């Protein structure tokens, strides 16, 4: 980091920035195009850039608690996730389209979708009840979002309470429903004892249905004082009997499910004016779903002894005859034989009397799916025992499109891999196609398009139907200079080596399998060496790789470790420093066969490595920066003042320059910003134009730039966004827009050292976003002579010098001298590597390579080389054997002397 700030330029006079959603209160427009644009004062120079944003493909990775088909238009379907927004099905591409990427930083909780409703009277209308937590974790109240164009744009009505998209009970529902006869009327079941709410103006305004008698009383864990487990799960579903209304006239009979084991179903027969508990209903259970089959006049309930989605030890399925009031237990198995609850429930609208249900909490050996074709009188199962532990199945399962769903497991029967799933609280039969069914799990959406094979005795085929739906929570990202372009540390599914950003990886990291990877790092000068740490039920919490993350082996760990924490690799792979949960900071040489406690640094500190000096490591805790110069054995506190003492702080060292460190973080109630040091943390300079910053990363330098490209997630000029700087922070460019905000993006960001402008951004539920700039690398050859055809009289000499070398890589400097009589107006130098070397990164030139043949072309500022002058460039490369020097160089096919 630099010890003094560089001057920051003034705001561009013509700058305009989009402002985001209006303040909570009155209904707000959530459509980016509807939001007013305002010029904001700043003391940094900002510019705009057009980026192309896509997901790094993983496909799924999180819980899908709800799938909703429209009842009047074929192929119109939606899916909701607990933290990653909502999606619409695209039949032409058989993929999901994200609908809530506009959700901004301040309202990140709106990425948690508590319920969805699709309007059968007008299929263009769709509604989403959003909000992630009902306690203090979520700073904003919940809202009902409404769209009249199938989710392409939205308006929001903020509620006077919070919603529970990622709370216990989130798989029950749907809480939100549109009256199929009078679509201006909607109902919403609220958590936390807030009762039943109704809108009569298509979701614009809402009021409590004060006549509804029971706000619920069930909580997962009444002893929990955090507001999470002890929250009243409230009113969990609303179902209309469409037969009791007509077009334009409100439906009279409405059924409501309540989280109350003694009083779980209520009904109104007068359009919601009055309500009563239905007599004779089952007790001792919660009704997770209530689905009415109008063809037979039956209301079906799937019940569990808990609210899910993880728990549930007993369950039943009951049927209510709406005409006679008769209740009947139609469960597929005896109560004594259940060790799970029932939840997923759907009726076949094309085949009267056909329904399906799931055993959502059957974790071992697998989930179970049940099917009845006689209104629940008899059932068959997706799989049966054929003499324990062997199983026979009515299905085949093909996960080749998402191969990591096998988890790399080799279980003993009766377990199988892949599994049918777990947390299977959403199952829907297509109302227009009896052969198509989709169901959500804790990791994906599965489905079939030949479901009726079940009834004919042949097997139906289950495949992932999750393309486009990305739901991972991202903890850390790394983009090495060679090998795979991206390595990821993810919640729940561990993480991946991404060799192709647009292809689903074959497998997550294994050996060890970590439930969540909290931190990973590679050795800067030896990027084949990678270390990762994370959470697991038991040891190990750490893994090592020597082939860039392709294969792993378990590391030993010091006693007392309870969680992953952060980890750092020495620049030359000679050692590691680890700050795990449950134990103090540790260091080791080799691959962790023996750990020793580091001194001078507190437990829980965040650790990183210098990217050039292999003996230098850094740490940070509670406002103090720490430095080690002996491989992490001892740390010394630095006296830098003004750093944030509270809140999340993340920092990184710049590759290739010792002691160059950037630090981001803080809290809104204290110190918050971006700092830079060029002396290993002895002094830090705050960038005054950056109001808030949360993560920082580096990428390939722009053409002609002397410093690596900086990327930050930050607030600049009162605008939250993803920003880029090509001049070491003097000026910043916002590279996302209001349509691409993805809620909270503070955990990690990194550029790509090989592709100028490319950036990888973490989200908390929308997976890994990557963006590519529209302005290329800002370089390339100048107009003029084709560099492949030098002018007459051209002559050249080359000096090639290896300036550094390590186990599997090297650095070289090259000087091209114009020894001819004519100036070069653009140049392209070619050579052949004798030992299979590969260029990993180049500066002051644009690299190209096919096999052993390599090229370097000028950038915009060094294309003109006068007679007698020279141009220089450098690069790093990888080795797989020797490092012989190229013996011949050519300028556009004309041989150069030297070498």
Tab-separated table of N, CA, C and O in Angstrom, residues 704-811:
chain	number	residue	atom	x	y	z
A	704	UNK	N	-1.403	-0.551	-21.529
A	704	UNK	CA	-0.689	0.674	-21.241
A	704	UNK	C	-0.664	1.062	-19.791
A	704	UNK	O	0.027	2.017	-19.414
A	705	UNK	N	-1.414	0.370	-18.941
A	705	UNK	CA	-1.451	0.704	-17.522
A	705	UNK	C	-0.286	0.044	-16.802
A	705	UNK	O	0.158	-1.043	-17.167
A	706	UNK	N	0.194	0.714	-15.778
A	706	UNK	CA	1.319	0.195	-15.011
A	706	UNK	C	0.881	-0.521	-13.743
A	706	UNK	O	1.721	-1.029	-13.002
A	707	UNK	N	-0.449	-0.572	-13.485
A	707	UNK	CA	-0.946	-1.158	-12.246
A	707	UNK	C	-2.105	-2.077	-12.571
A	707	UNK	O	-2.890	-1.823	-13.500
A	708	UNK	N	-2.223	-3.150	-11.811
A	708	UNK	CA	-3.299	-4.099	-12.056
A	708	UNK	C	-4.659	-3.426	-11.877
A	708	UNK	O	-4.815	-2.477	-11.112
A	709	UNK	N	-5.647	-3.940	-12.590
A	709	UNK	CA	-7.009	-3.422	-12.479
A	709	UNK	C	-7.569	-3.754	-11.108
A	709	UNK	O	-7.441	-4.887	-10.631
A	710	UNK	N	-8.203	-2.787	-10.488
A	710	UNK	CA	-8.848	-2.969	-9.186
A	710	UNK	C	-10.338	-3.169	-9.381
A	710	UNK	O	-10.964	-2.503	-10.226
A	711	UNK	N	-10.929	-4.051	-8.587
A	711	UNK	CA	-12.376	-4.234	-8.541
A	711	UNK	C	-12.814	-4.158	-7.080
A	711	UNK	O	-12.169	-4.742	-6.204
A	712	UNK	N	-13.905	-3.472	-6.826
A	712	UNK	CA	-14.448	-3.401	-5.468
A	712	UNK	C	-15.963	-3.477	-5.521
A	712	UNK	O	-16.587	-3.064	-6.500
A	713	UNK	N	-16.563	-4.022	-4.469
A	713	UNK	CA	-17.990	-3.811	-4.213
A	713	UNK	C	-18.047	-2.698	-3.194
A	713	UNK	O	-17.449	-2.790	-2.115
A	714	UNK	N	-18.742	-1.610	-3.520
A	714	UNK	CA	-18.563	-0.391	-2.743
A	714	UNK	C	-19.740	0.556	-2.939
A	714	UNK	O	-20.652	0.324	-3.736
A	715	UNK	N	-19.666	1.631	-2.176
A	715	UNK	CA	-20.579	2.763	-2.314
A	715	UNK	C	-19.746	3.983	-2.646
A	715	UNK	O	-18.902	4.414	-1.858
A	716	UNK	N	-19.967	4.546	-3.832
A	716	UNK	CA	-19.232	5.714	-4.308
A	716	UNK	C	-20.253	6.694	-4.866
A	716	UNK	O	-21.132	6.311	-5.641
A	717	UNK	N	-20.138	7.973	-4.484
A	717	UNK	CA	-21.094	8.954	-4.961
A	717	UNK	C	-22.512	8.624	-4.566
A	717	UNK	O	-23.456	8.867	-5.319
A	718	UNK	N	-22.659	8.035	-3.351
A	718	UNK	CA	-23.963	7.646	-2.806
A	718	UNK	C	-24.618	6.517	-3.597
A	718	UNK	O	-25.813	6.255	-3.434
A	719	UNK	N	-23.871	5.843	-4.440
A	719	UNK	CA	-24.414	4.757	-5.247
A	719	UNK	C	-23.692	3.462	-4.904
A	719	UNK	O	-22.460	3.409	-4.898
A	720	UNK	N	-24.454	2.419	-4.607
A	720	UNK	CA	-23.908	1.094	-4.355
A	720	UNK	C	-23.714	0.365	-5.661
A	720	UNK	O	-24.573	0.417	-6.551
A	721	UNK	N	-22.585	-0.339	-5.791
A	721	UNK	CA	-22.384	-1.094	-7.012
A	721	UNK	C	-21.072	-1.826	-7.032
A	721	UNK	O	-20.357	-1.917	-6.024
A	722	UNK	N	-20.761	-2.366	-8.190
A	722	UNK	CA	-19.482	-3.010	-8.469
A	722	UNK	C	-18.677	-2.015	-9.298
A	722	UNK	O	-19.156	-1.518	-10.330
A	723	UNK	N	-17.451	-1.712	-8.847
A	723	UNK	CA	-16.654	-0.667	-9.470
A	723	UNK	C	-15.303	-1.210	-9.921
A	723	UNK	O	-14.765	-2.143	-9.321
A	724	UNK	N	-14.750	-0.539	-10.952
A	724	UNK	CA	-13.455	-0.912	-11.513
A	724	UNK	C	-12.583	0.331	-11.621
A	724	UNK	O	-13.067	1.423	-11.945
A	725	UNK	N	-11.293	0.155	-11.345
A	725	UNK	CA	-10.329	1.225	-11.543
A	725	UNK	C	-9.120	0.670	-12.278
A	725	UNK	O	-8.597	-0.382	-11.909
A	726	UNK	N	-8.678	1.384	-13.299
A	726	UNK	CA	-7.478	0.986	-14.043
A	726	UNK	C	-6.293	1.888	-13.723
A	726	UNK	O	-5.237	1.766	-14.341
A	727	UNK	N	-6.478	2.809	-12.759
A	727	UNK	CA	-5.405	3.735	-12.409
A	727	UNK	C	-5.170	3.781	-10.904
A	727	UNK	O	-4.997	4.839	-10.318
A	728	UNK	N	-5.175	2.606	-10.290
A	728	UNK	CA	-4.848	2.460	-8.870
A	728	UNK	C	-5.768	3.264	-7.965
A	728	UNK	O	-5.348	3.742	-6.906
A	729	UNK	N	-7.028	3.422	-8.357
A	729	UNK	CA	-8.000	4.050	-7.489
A	729	UNK	C	-8.182	5.532	-7.686
A	729	UNK	O	-8.960	6.154	-6.961
A	730	UNK	N	-7.515	6.136	-8.660
A	730	UNK	CA	-7.720	7.560	-8.921
A	730	UNK	C	-9.120	7.820	-9.454
A	730	UNK	O	-9.777	8.788	-9.070
A	731	UNK	N	-9.599	6.961	-10.323
A	731	UNK	CA	-10.949	7.091	-10.868
A	731	UNK	C	-11.606	5.722	-10.864
A	731	UNK	O	-10.933	4.690	-10.864
A	732	UNK	N	-12.938	5.741	-10.842
A	732	UNK	CA	-13.700	4.493	-10.745
A	732	UNK	C	-14.803	4.461	-11.792
A	732	UNK	O	-15.396	5.491	-12.120
A	733	UNK	N	-15.071	3.275	-12.280
A	733	UNK	CA	-16.155	3.030	-13.219
A	733	UNK	C	-17.144	2.059	-12.593
A	733	UNK	O	-16.754	0.986	-12.138
A	734	UNK	N	-18.416	2.444	-12.533
A	734	UNK	CA	-19.426	1.482	-12.102
A	734	UNK	C	-19.693	0.530	-13.254
A	734	UNK	O	-20.038	0.975	-14.363
A	735	UNK	N	-19.552	-0.765	-13.011
A	735	UNK	CA	-19.641	-1.725	-14.112
A	735	UNK	C	-20.884	-2.606	-14.035
A	735	UNK	O	-21.123	-3.411	-14.937
A	736	UNK	N	-21.676	-2.469	-12.972
A	736	UNK	CA	-22.996	-3.096	-12.992
A	736	UNK	C	-24.032	-1.999	-13.187
A	736	UNK	O	-23.700	-0.831	-13.346
A	737	UNK	N	-25.305	-2.364	-13.204
A	737	UNK	CA	-26.370	-1.386	-13.335
A	737	UNK	C	-27.516	-1.792	-12.427
A	737	UNK	O	-27.431	-2.793	-11.716
A	738	UNK	N	-28.598	-1.022	-12.450
A	738	UNK	CA	-29.690	-1.282	-11.514
A	738	UNK	C	-30.417	-2.589	-11.803
A	738	UNK	O	-31.118	-3.111	-10.939
A	739	UNK	N	-30.278	-3.107	-13.000
A	739	UNK	CA	-30.908	-4.387	-13.310
A	739	UNK	C	-30.063	-5.566	-12.844
A	739	UNK	O	-30.549	-6.700	-12.810
A	740	UNK	N	-28.816	-5.301	-12.477
A	740	UNK	CA	-27.880	-6.359	-12.063
A	740	UNK	C	-27.235	-5.946	-10.743
A	740	UNK	O	-26.160	-5.347	-10.725
A	741	UNK	N	-27.937	-6.257	-9.634
A	741	UNK	CA	-27.439	-5.881	-8.313
A	741	UNK	C	-27.304	-7.077	-7.377
A	741	UNK	O	-26.447	-7.071	-6.507
A	742	UNK	N	-28.178	-8.051	-7.475
A	742	UNK	CA	-28.043	-9.350	-6.805
A	742	UNK	C	-27.991	-9.243	-5.275
A	742	UNK	O	-27.380	-10.064	-4.604
A	743	UNK	N	-28.662	-8.236	-4.707
A	743	UNK	CA	-28.731	-8.138	-3.252
A	743	UNK	C	-27.379	-7.865	-2.629
A	743	UNK	O	-26.731	-6.858	-2.928
A	744	UNK	N	-26.928	-8.768	-1.778
A	744	UNK	CA	-25.670	-8.578	-1.047
A	744	UNK	C	-24.534	-9.251	-1.806
A	744	UNK	O	-24.593	-10.446	-2.113
A	745	UNK	N	-23.468	-8.485	-2.072
A	745	UNK	CA	-22.350	-8.987	-2.872
A	745	UNK	C	-21.023	-8.757	-2.166
A	745	UNK	O	-19.982	-8.642	-2.814
A	746	UNK	N	-21.019	-8.696	-0.838
A	746	UNK	CA	-19.838	-8.264	-0.119
A	746	UNK	C	-18.800	-9.310	0.205
A	746	UNK	O	-17.712	-8.971	0.657
A	747	UNK	N	-19.076	-10.581	-0.010
A	747	UNK	CA	-18.169	-11.614	0.497
A	747	UNK	C	-16.858	-11.702	-0.272
A	747	UNK	O	-15.805	-11.917	0.334
A	748	UNK	N	-16.894	-11.576	-1.590
A	748	UNK	CA	-15.667	-11.774	-2.367
A	748	UNK	C	-15.820	-11.175	-3.747
A	748	UNK	O	-16.910	-11.157	-4.329
A	749	UNK	N	-14.704	-10.690	-4.279
A	749	UNK	CA	-14.641	-10.232	-5.664
A	749	UNK	C	-13.209	-10.440	-6.133
A	749	UNK	O	-12.262	-10.309	-5.371
A	750	UNK	N	-13.049	-10.817	-7.389
A	750	UNK	CA	-11.713	-10.929	-7.957
A	750	UNK	C	-11.784	-10.705	-9.454
A	750	UNK	O	-12.766	-11.066	-10.114
A	751	UNK	N	-10.735	-10.075	-9.969
A	751	UNK	CA	-10.589	-10.003	-11.411
A	751	UNK	C	-9.909	-11.252	-11.931
A	751	UNK	O	-9.518	-12.146	-11.168
A	752	UNK	N	-9.786	-11.320	-13.235
A	752	UNK	CA	-9.106	-12.437	-13.880
A	752	UNK	C	-7.743	-11.949	-14.354
A	752	UNK	O	-7.660	-10.975	-15.106
A	753	UNK	N	-6.642	-12.579	-13.926
A	753	UNK	CA	-5.317	-12.110	-14.338
A	753	UNK	C	-5.023	-12.338	-15.808
A	753	UNK	O	-4.022	-11.825	-16.317
A	754	UNK	N	-5.857	-13.097	-16.494
A	754	UNK	CA	-5.586	-13.420	-17.888
A	754	UNK	C	-6.487	-12.701	-18.881
A	754	UNK	O	-6.191	-12.671	-20.069
A	755	UNK	N	-7.610	-12.150	-18.412
A	755	UNK	CA	-8.578	-11.511	-19.300
A	755	UNK	C	-8.859	-10.115	-18.756
A	755	UNK	O	-9.469	-9.972	-17.693
A	756	UNK	N	-8.443	-9.103	-19.493
A	756	UNK	CA	-8.669	-7.747	-19.014
A	756	UNK	C	-10.167	-7.472	-18.850
A	756	UNK	O	-10.969	-7.795	-19.732
A	757	UNK	N	-10.523	-6.856	-17.742
A	757	UNK	CA	-11.893	-6.436	-17.496
A	757	UNK	C	-12.789	-7.490	-16.895
A	757	UNK	O	-13.840	-7.158	-16.358
A	758	UNK	N	-12.386	-8.760	-16.988
A	758	UNK	CA	-13.260	-9.813	-16.451
A	758	UNK	C	-13.219	-9.776	-14.933
A	758	UNK	O	-12.165	-9.689	-14.321
A	759	UNK	N	-14.411	-9.895	-14.332
A	759	UNK	CA	-14.530	-9.852	-12.880
A	759	UNK	C	-15.498	-10.933	-12.433
A	759	UNK	O	-16.478	-11.257	-13.124
A	760	UNK	N	-15.204	-11.522	-11.271
A	760	UNK	CA	-16.058	-12.530	-10.661
A	760	UNK	C	-16.606	-11.949	-9.362
A	760	UNK	O	-15.844	-11.458	-8.519
A	761	UNK	N	-17.926	-12.002	-9.205
A	761	UNK	CA	-18.591	-11.366	-8.077
A	761	UNK	C	-19.374	-12.411	-7.292
A	761	UNK	O	-20.139	-13.197	-7.870
A	762	UNK	N	-19.195	-12.409	-5.978
A	762	UNK	CA	-19.943	-13.319	-5.122
A	762	UNK	C	-21.341	-12.769	-4.885
A	762	UNK	O	-21.567	-11.561	-4.886
A	763	UNK	N	-22.297	-13.662	-4.692
A	763	UNK	CA	-23.627	-13.283	-4.219
A	763	UNK	C	-23.993	-14.203	-3.070
A	763	UNK	O	-23.345	-15.221	-2.830
A	764	UNK	N	-25.057	-13.842	-2.390
A	764	UNK	CA	-25.543	-14.676	-1.293
A	764	UNK	C	-26.834	-15.364	-1.709
A	764	UNK	O	-27.903	-15.097	-1.175
A	765	UNK	N	-26.725	-16.236	-2.714
A	765	UNK	CA	-27.893	-16.979	-3.150
A	765	UNK	C	-28.135	-16.960	-4.643
A	765	UNK	O	-28.987	-17.706	-5.138
A	766	UNK	N	-27.414	-16.119	-5.398
A	766	UNK	CA	-27.549	-16.110	-6.855
A	766	UNK	C	-26.294	-16.629	-7.530
A	766	UNK	O	-26.046	-16.390	-8.709
A	767	UNK	N	-25.474	-17.359	-6.764
A	767	UNK	CA	-24.305	-17.985	-7.345
A	767	UNK	C	-23.198	-16.994	-7.643
A	767	UNK	O	-23.117	-15.910	-7.064
A	768	UNK	N	-22.316	-17.377	-8.571
A	768	UNK	CA	-21.179	-16.549	-8.962
A	768	UNK	C	-21.538	-15.839	-10.253
A	768	UNK	O	-21.842	-16.471	-11.263
A	769	UNK	N	-21.488	-14.512	-10.224
A	769	UNK	CA	-21.686	-13.738	-11.447
A	769	UNK	C	-20.314	-13.398	-12.033
A	769	UNK	O	-19.364	-13.121	-11.289
A	770	UNK	N	-20.217	-13.466	-13.348
A	770	UNK	CA	-19.004	-12.944	-13.970
A	770	UNK	C	-19.378	-11.970	-15.074
A	770	UNK	O	-20.373	-12.137	-15.765
A	771	UNK	N	-18.560	-10.907	-15.163
A	771	UNK	CA	-18.832	-9.868	-16.127
A	771	UNK	C	-17.650	-9.644	-17.040
A	771	UNK	O	-16.490	-9.703	-16.613
A	772	UNK	N	-17.942	-9.388	-18.298
A	772	UNK	CA	-16.926	-9.042	-19.284
A	772	UNK	C	-17.222	-7.661	-19.830
A	772	UNK	O	-18.366	-7.307	-20.119
A	773	UNK	N	-16.162	-6.874	-19.982
A	773	UNK	CA	-16.284	-5.502	-20.423
A	773	UNK	C	-16.493	-5.422	-21.925
A	773	UNK	O	-16.003	-6.259	-22.685
A	774	UNK	N	-17.203	-4.382	-22.329
A	774	UNK	CA	-17.414	-4.161	-23.762
A	774	UNK	C	-16.231	-3.467	-24.417
A	774	UNK	O	-16.163	-3.391	-25.634
A	775	UNK	N	-15.288	-2.953	-23.601
A	775	UNK	CA	-14.198	-2.196	-24.206
A	775	UNK	C	-12.940	-3.020	-24.434
A	775	UNK	O	-11.854	-2.481	-24.605
A	776	UNK	N	-13.072	-4.322	-24.468
A	776	UNK	CA	-11.932	-5.188	-24.746
A	776	UNK	C	-10.831	-4.975	-23.743
A	776	UNK	O	-11.084	-4.807	-22.560
A	777	UNK	N	-9.582	-4.966	-24.194
A	777	UNK	CA	-8.476	-4.756	-23.264
A	777	UNK	C	-7.929	-3.333	-23.354
A	777	UNK	O	-6.927	-3.004	-22.731
A	778	UNK	N	-8.618	-2.497	-24.128
A	778	UNK	CA	-8.166	-1.126	-24.260
A	778	UNK	C	-6.883	-1.006	-25.064
A	778	UNK	O	-6.292	0.060	-25.134
A	779	UNK	N	-6.453	-2.094	-25.656
A	779	UNK	CA	-5.169	-2.067	-26.350
A	779	UNK	C	-5.288	-2.583	-27.755
A	779	UNK	O	-6.104	-2.138	-28.524
A	780	UNK	N	-4.449	-3.543	-28.083
A	780	UNK	CA	-4.398	-4.029	-29.447
A	780	UNK	C	-3.489	-3.166	-30.298
A	780	UNK	O	-2.880	-2.221	-29.838
A	781	UNK	N	-3.382	-3.477	-31.552
A	781	UNK	CA	-2.486	-2.735	-32.437
A	781	UNK	C	-3.125	-1.436	-32.878
A	781	UNK	O	-4.337	-1.317	-32.987
A	782	UNK	N	-2.281	-0.441	-33.158
A	782	UNK	CA	-2.760	0.826	-33.681
A	782	UNK	C	-3.094	0.682	-35.155
A	782	UNK	O	-2.593	-0.207	-35.841
A	783	UNK	N	-3.924	1.596	-35.661
A	783	UNK	CA	-4.133	1.613	-37.112
A	783	UNK	C	-2.807	1.858	-37.826
A	783	UNK	O	-1.932	2.545	-37.325
A	784	UNK	N	-2.654	1.343	-38.956
A	784	UNK	CA	-1.405	1.542	-39.703
A	784	UNK	C	-0.977	0.232	-40.326
A	784	UNK	O	-1.773	-0.605	-40.705
A	785	UNK	N	0.310	0.039	-40.422
A	785	UNK	CA	0.843	-1.153	-41.053
A	785	UNK	C	0.406	-2.405	-40.319
A	785	UNK	O	0.428	-2.460	-39.095
A	786	UNK	N	-0.007	-3.421	-41.048
A	786	UNK	CA	-0.325	-4.714	-40.458
A	786	UNK	C	0.916	-5.240	-39.757
A	786	UNK	O	1.966	-5.397	-40.390
A	787	UNK	N	0.831	-5.516	-38.425
A	787	UNK	CA	2.036	-5.977	-37.735
A	787	UNK	C	2.539	-7.307	-38.257
A	787	UNK	O	3.685	-7.678	-38.004
A	788	UNK	N	1.703	-8.028	-38.975
A	788	UNK	CA	2.177	-9.274	-39.547
A	788	UNK	C	2.968	-9.079	-40.831
A	788	UNK	O	3.536	-10.023	-41.357
A	789	UNK	N	2.982	-7.867	-41.355
A	789	UNK	CA	3.716	-7.571	-42.584
A	789	UNK	C	4.562	-6.318	-42.354
A	789	UNK	O	4.139	-5.196	-42.657
A	790	UNK	N	5.769	-6.469	-41.805
A	790	UNK	CA	6.614	-5.298	-41.516
A	790	UNK	C	7.004	-4.586	-42.801
A	790	UNK	O	7.059	-5.184	-43.885
A	791	UNK	N	7.296	-3.275	-42.696
A	791	UNK	CA	7.626	-2.497	-43.904
A	791	UNK	C	8.975	-2.903	-44.475
A	791	UNK	O	9.793	-3.543	-43.820
A	792	UNK	N	9.189	-2.506	-45.734
A	792	UNK	CA	10.494	-2.748	-46.351
A	792	UNK	C	11.584	-2.059	-45.536
A	792	UNK	O	11.396	-0.959	-45.015
A	793	UNK	N	12.701	-2.702	-45.430
A	793	UNK	CA	13.803	-2.137	-44.653
A	793	UNK	C	13.710	-2.461	-43.181
A	793	UNK	O	14.528	-1.985	-42.394
A	794	UNK	N	12.681	-3.249	-42.786
A	794	UNK	CA	12.535	-3.588	-41.373
A	794	UNK	C	13.597	-4.602	-40.961
A	794	UNK	O	13.936	-5.509	-41.731
A	795	UNK	N	14.123	-4.421	-39.791
A	795	UNK	CA	15.058	-5.375	-39.203
A	795	UNK	C	14.923	-5.264	-37.693
A	795	UNK	O	14.494	-4.230	-37.167
A	796	UNK	N	15.273	-6.330	-36.987
A	796	UNK	CA	15.010	-6.340	-35.552
A	796	UNK	C	16.020	-7.219	-34.839
A	796	UNK	O	16.633	-8.112	-35.428
A	797	UNK	N	16.154	-6.933	-33.557
A	797	UNK	CA	16.890	-7.825	-32.675
A	797	UNK	C	16.085	-7.982	-31.396
A	797	UNK	O	15.296	-7.098	-31.029
A	798	UNK	N	16.285	-9.107	-30.732
A	798	UNK	CA	15.498	-9.434	-29.542
A	798	UNK	C	16.430	-9.826	-28.413
A	798	UNK	O	17.394	-10.587	-28.618
A	799	UNK	N	16.128	-9.326	-27.234
A	799	UNK	CA	16.792	-9.765	-26.012
A	799	UNK	C	15.753	-10.455	-25.136
A	799	UNK	O	14.729	-9.845	-24.784
A	800	UNK	N	15.971	-11.699	-24.806
A	800	UNK	CA	15.057	-12.524	-24.017
A	800	UNK	C	15.762	-12.902	-22.731
A	800	UNK	O	16.818	-13.515	-22.755
A	801	UNK	N	15.194	-12.511	-21.592
A	801	UNK	CA	15.848	-12.735	-20.321
A	801	UNK	C	14.867	-13.311	-19.303
A	801	UNK	O	13.817	-12.733	-19.047
A	802	UNK	N	15.214	-14.477	-18.744
A	802	UNK	CA	14.423	-15.059	-17.645
A	802	UNK	C	14.847	-14.359	-16.361
A	802	UNK	O	16.006	-14.435	-15.950
A	803	UNK	N	13.913	-13.649	-15.727
A	803	UNK	CA	14.227	-12.861	-14.533
A	803	UNK	C	13.883	-13.564	-13.233
A	803	UNK	O	14.343	-13.152	-12.172
A	804	UNK	N	13.093	-14.622	-13.311
A	804	UNK	CA	12.726	-15.358	-12.094
A	804	UNK	C	12.212	-16.728	-12.512
A	804	UNK	O	11.621	-16.876	-13.585
A	805	UNK	N	12.451	-17.721	-11.677
A	805	UNK	CA	11.981	-19.071	-11.983
A	805	UNK	C	11.684	-19.790	-10.691
A	805	UNK	O	12.373	-19.612	-9.683
A	806	UNK	N	10.597	-20.604	-10.703
A	806	UNK	CA	10.226	-21.419	-9.557
A	806	UNK	C	9.854	-22.805	-10.043
A	806	UNK	O	10.068	-23.118	-11.222
A	807	UNK	N	9.312	-23.629	-9.169
A	807	UNK	CA	9.164	-25.051	-9.475
A	807	UNK	C	8.422	-25.301	-10.774
A	807	UNK	O	8.839	-26.122	-11.593
A	808	UNK	N	7.294	-24.602	-10.972
A	808	UNK	CA	6.514	-24.883	-12.177
A	808	UNK	C	6.170	-23.602	-12.938
A	808	UNK	O	5.159	-23.538	-13.630
A	809	UNK	N	7.026	-22.595	-12.804
A	809	UNK	CA	6.758	-21.369	-13.532
A	809	UNK	C	7.977	-20.476	-13.617
A	809	UNK	O	9.031	-20.741	-13.027
A	810	UNK	N	7.834	-19.383	-14.362
A	810	UNK	CA	8.957	-18.463	-14.542
A	810	UNK	C	8.431	-17.112	-14.989
A	810	UNK	O	7.265	-16.968	-15.382
A	811	UNK	N	9.309	-16.117	-14.947
A	811	UNK	CA	9.020	-14.789	-15.454
A	811	UNK	C	10.121	-14.388	-16.420
A	811	UNK	O	11.297	-14.683	-16.188
